[in-house]
PDB file of C-alpha atoms in Angstrom:
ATOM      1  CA  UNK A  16     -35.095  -5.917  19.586  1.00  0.00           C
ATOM      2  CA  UNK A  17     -35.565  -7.874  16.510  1.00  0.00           C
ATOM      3  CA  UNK A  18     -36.813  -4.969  14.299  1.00  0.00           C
ATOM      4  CA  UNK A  19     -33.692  -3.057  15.853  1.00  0.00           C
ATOM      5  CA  UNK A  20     -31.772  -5.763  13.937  1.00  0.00           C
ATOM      6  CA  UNK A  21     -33.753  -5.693  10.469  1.00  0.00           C
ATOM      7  CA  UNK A  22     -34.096  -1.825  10.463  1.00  0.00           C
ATOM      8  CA  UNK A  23     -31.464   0.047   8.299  1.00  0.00           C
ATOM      9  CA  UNK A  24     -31.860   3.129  10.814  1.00  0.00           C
ATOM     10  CA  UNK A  25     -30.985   2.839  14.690  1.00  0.00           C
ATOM     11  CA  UNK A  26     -34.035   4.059  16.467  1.00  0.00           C
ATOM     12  CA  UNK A  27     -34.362   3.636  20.618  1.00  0.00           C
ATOM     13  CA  UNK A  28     -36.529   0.457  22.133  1.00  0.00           C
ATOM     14  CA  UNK A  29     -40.287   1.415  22.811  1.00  0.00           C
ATOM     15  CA  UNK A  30     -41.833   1.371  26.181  1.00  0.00           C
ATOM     16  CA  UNK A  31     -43.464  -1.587  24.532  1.00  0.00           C
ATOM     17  CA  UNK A  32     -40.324  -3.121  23.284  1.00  0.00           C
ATOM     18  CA  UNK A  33     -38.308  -3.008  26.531  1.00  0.00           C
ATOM     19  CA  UNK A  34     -41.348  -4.183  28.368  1.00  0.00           C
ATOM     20  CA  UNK A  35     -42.163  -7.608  26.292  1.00  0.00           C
ATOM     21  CA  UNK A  36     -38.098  -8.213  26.009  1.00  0.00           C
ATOM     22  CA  UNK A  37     -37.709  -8.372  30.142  1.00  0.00           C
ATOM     23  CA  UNK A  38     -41.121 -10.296  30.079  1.00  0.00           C
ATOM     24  CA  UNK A  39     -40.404 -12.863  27.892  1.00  0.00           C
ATOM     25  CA  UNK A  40     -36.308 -13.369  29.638  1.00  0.00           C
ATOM     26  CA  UNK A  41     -38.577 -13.704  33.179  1.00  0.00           C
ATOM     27  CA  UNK A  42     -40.861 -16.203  31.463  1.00  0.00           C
ATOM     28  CA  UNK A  43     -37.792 -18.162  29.674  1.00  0.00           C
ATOM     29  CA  UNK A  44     -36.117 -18.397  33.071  1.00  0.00           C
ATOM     30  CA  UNK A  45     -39.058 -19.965  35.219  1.00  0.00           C
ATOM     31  CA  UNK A  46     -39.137 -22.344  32.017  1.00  0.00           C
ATOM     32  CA  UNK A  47     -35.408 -22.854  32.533  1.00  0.00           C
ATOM     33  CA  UNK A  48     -35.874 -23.867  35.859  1.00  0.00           C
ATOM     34  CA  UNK A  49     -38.888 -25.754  35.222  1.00  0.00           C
ATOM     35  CA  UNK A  50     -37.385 -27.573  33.114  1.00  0.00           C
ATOM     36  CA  UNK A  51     -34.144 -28.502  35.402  1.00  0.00           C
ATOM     37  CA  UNK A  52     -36.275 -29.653  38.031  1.00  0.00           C
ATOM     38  CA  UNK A  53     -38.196 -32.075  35.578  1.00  0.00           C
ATOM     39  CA  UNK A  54     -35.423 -33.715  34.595  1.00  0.00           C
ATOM     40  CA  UNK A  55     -33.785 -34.091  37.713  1.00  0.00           C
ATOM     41  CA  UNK A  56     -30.810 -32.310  37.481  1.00  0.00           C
ATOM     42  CA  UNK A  57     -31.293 -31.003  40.398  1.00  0.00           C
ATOM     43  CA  UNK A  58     -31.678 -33.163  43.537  1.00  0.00           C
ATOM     44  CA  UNK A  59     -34.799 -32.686  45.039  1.00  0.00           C
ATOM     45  CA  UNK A  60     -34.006 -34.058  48.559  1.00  0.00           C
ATOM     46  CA  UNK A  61     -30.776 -35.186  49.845  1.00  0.00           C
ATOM     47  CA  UNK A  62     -31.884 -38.763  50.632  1.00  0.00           C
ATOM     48  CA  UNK A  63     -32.617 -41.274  48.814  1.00  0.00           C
ATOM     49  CA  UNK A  64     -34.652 -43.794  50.936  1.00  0.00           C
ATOM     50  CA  UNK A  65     -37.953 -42.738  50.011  1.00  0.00           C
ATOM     51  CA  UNK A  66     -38.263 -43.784  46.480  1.00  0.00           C
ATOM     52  CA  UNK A  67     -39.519 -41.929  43.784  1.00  0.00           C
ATOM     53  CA  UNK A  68     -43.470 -42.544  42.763  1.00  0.00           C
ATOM     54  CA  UNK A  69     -43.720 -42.296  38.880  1.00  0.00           C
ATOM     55  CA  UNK A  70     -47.546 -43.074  38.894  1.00  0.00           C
ATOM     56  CA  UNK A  71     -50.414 -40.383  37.433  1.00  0.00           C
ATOM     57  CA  UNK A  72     -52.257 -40.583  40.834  1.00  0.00           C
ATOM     58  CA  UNK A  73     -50.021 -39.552  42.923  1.00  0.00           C
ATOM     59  CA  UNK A  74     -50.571 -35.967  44.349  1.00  0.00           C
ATOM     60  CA  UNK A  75     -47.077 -35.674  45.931  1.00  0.00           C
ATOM     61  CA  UNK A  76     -45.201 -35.695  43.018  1.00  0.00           C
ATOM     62  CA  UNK A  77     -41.338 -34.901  43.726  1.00  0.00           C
ATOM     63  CA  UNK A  78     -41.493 -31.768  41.660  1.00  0.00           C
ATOM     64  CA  UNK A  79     -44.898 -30.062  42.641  1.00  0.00           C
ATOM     65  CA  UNK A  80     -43.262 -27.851  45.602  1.00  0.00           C
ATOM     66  CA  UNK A  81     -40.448 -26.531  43.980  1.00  0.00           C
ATOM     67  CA  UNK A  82     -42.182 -25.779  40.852  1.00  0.00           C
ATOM     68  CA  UNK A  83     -45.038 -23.885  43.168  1.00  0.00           C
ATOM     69  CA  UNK A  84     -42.444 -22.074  44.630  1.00  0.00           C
ATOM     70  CA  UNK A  85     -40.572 -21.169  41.731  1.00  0.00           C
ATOM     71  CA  UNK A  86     -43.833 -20.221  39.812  1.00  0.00           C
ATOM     72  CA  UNK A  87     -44.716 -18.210  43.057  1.00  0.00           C
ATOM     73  CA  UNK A  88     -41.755 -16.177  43.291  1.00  0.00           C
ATOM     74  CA  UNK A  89     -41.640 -15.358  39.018  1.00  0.00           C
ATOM     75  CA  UNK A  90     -45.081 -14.103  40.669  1.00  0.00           C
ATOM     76  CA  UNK A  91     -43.925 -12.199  42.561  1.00  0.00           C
ATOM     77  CA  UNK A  92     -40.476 -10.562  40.954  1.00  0.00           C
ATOM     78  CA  UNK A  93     -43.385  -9.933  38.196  1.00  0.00           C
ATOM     79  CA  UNK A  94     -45.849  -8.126  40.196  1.00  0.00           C
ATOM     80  CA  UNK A  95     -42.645  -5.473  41.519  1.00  0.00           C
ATOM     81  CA  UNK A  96     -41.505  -5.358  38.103  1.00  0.00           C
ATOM     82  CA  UNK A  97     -44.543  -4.104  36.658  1.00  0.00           C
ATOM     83  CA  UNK A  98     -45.523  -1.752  39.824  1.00  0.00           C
ATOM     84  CA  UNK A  99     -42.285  -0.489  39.051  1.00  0.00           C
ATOM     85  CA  UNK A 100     -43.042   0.303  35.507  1.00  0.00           C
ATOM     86  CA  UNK A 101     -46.478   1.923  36.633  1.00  0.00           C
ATOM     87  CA  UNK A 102     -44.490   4.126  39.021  1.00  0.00           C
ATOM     88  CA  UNK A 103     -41.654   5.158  36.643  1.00  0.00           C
ATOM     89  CA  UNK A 104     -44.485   5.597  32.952  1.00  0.00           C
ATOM     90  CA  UNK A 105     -47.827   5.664  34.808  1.00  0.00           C
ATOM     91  CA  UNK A 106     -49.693   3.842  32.290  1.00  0.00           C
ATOM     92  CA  UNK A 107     -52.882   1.939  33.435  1.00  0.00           C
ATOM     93  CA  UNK A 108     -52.109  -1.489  31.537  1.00  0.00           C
ATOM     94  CA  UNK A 109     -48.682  -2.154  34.469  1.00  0.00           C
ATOM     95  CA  UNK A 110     -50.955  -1.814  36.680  1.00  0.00           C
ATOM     96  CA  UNK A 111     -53.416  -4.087  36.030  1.00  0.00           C
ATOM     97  CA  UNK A 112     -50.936  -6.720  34.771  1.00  0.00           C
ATOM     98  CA  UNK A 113     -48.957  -5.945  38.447  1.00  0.00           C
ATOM     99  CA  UNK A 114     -52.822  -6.688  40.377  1.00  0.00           C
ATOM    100  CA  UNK A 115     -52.994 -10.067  37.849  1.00  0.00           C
ATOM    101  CA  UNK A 116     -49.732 -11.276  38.355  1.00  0.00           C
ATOM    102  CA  UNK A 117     -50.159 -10.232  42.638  1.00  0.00           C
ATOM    103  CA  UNK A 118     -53.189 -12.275  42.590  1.00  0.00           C
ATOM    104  CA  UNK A 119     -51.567 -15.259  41.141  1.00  0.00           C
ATOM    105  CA  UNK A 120     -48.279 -14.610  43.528  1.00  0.00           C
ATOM    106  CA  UNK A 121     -50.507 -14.272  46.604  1.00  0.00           C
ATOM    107  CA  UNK A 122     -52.462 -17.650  45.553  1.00  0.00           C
ATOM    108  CA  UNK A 123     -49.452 -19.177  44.610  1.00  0.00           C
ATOM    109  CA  UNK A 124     -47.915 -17.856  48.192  1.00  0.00           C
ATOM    110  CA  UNK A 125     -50.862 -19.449  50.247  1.00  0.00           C
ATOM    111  CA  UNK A 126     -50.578 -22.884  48.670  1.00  0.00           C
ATOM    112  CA  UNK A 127     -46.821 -22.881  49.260  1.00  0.00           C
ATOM    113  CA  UNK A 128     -48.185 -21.822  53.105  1.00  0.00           C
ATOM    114  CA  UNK A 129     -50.777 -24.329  53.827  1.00  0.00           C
ATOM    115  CA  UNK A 130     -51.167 -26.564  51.246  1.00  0.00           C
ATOM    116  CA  UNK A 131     -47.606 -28.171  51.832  1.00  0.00           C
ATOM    117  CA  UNK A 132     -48.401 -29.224  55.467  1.00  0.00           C
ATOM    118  CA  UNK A 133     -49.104 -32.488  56.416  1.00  0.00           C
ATOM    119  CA  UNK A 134     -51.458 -31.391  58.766  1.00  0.00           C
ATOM    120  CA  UNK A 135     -52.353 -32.703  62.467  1.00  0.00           C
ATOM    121  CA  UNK A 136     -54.742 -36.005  61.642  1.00  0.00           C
ATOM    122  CA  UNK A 137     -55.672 -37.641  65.242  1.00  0.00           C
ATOM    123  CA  UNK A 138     -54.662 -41.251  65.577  1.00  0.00           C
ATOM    124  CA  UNK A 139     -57.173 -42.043  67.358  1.00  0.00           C
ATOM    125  CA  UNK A 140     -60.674 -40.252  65.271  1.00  0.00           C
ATOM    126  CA  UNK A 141     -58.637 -39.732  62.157  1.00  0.00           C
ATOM    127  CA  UNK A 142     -59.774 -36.484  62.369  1.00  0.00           C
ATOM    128  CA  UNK A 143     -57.786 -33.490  61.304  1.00  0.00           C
ATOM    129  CA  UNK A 144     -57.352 -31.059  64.296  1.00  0.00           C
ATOM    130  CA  UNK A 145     -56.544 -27.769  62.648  1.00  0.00           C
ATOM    131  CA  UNK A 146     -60.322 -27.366  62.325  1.00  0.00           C
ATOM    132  CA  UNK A 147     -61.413 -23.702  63.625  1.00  0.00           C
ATOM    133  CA  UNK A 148     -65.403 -23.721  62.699  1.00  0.00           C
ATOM    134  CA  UNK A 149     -64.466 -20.353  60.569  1.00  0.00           C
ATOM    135  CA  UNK A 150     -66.252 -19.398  58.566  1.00  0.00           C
ATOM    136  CA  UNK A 151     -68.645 -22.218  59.102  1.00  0.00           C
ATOM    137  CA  UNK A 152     -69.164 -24.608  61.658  1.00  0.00           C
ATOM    138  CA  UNK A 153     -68.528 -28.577  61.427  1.00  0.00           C
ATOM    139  CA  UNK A 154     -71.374 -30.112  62.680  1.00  0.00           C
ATOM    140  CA  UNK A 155     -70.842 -33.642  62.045  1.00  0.00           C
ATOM    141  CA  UNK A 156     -66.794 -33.217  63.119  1.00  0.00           C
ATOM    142  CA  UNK A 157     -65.831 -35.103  65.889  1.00  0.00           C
ATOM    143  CA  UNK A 158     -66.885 -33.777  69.558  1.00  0.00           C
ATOM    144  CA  UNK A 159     -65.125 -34.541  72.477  1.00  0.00           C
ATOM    145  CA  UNK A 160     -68.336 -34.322  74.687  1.00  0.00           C
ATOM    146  CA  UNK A 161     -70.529 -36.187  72.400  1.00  0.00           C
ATOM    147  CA  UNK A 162     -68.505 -39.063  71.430  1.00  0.00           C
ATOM    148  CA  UNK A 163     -67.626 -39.723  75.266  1.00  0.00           C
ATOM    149  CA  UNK A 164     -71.455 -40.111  75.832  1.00  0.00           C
ATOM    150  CA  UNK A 165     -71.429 -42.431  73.253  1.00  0.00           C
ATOM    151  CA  UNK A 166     -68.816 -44.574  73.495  1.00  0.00           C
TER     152      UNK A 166
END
């Protein structure tokens, strides 16, 4: 759009063009957002009895889940986006860029899935019960037959 601008002649947007334009106003958005939630203008939660950890350590940073969530639906809207190019132009490149930005959005989508749980921790074993044994098998997890033997 710039060298629409510059040029003395009017001459219609490229595939190119059109495509890195809508790119880069997806990318500046998630930024945008990004951004908003850093510097707390937006309220993260709607109480304010648990206060707010500012150390490097710690993994539950106020910010990580809605910034994995935003980042995994710009993912997303990016994946349709260019599957929708592919369908409409038919050139190879969408369609690889819609399979790298699926694989991101899918990642992104099972972290948002599991990885925000607190999970099920036993109070007495302080073992985590979600355990299924697939694909491998825990042999040294806690056994309900084993341990009542023992103790």
């Amino acid at each position: 759009m710039i060298i629409s601008a510059l040029a003395k002649d009017i001459h219609p947007a490229t595939d190119v063009e059109v495509y890195f334009c809508r790119s880069l106003g997806f990318s500046l958005t998630l930024i945008a957002l990004i951004v908003l939630f850093f510097t707390g203008s937006i309220p993260l939660s709607s109480s304010i009895s648990e206060p707010v950890s500012l150390e490097d350590n710690d993994p539950k940073a106020p910010y990580a889940v809605p910034i994995l969530r935003i980042t995994t639906m710009f993912h997303g809207l990016s994946t349709i986006y260019c599957y929708m190019r592919y369908m409409n132009f038919g050139q190879t490149g969408y369609m690889l860029g819609a399979i790298g930005y699926g694989a991101i959005g899918s990642l992104g989508l099972w972290c948002v899935i599991f990885g925000t749980s607190g999970g099920r921790i036993s109070k007495r074993t302080g073992a985590d019960k979600r355990m299924t044994g697939f694909p491998f098998k825990n042999i040294m997890a806690y056994d309900k037959k084993k341990d009542r033997k023992m103790g």
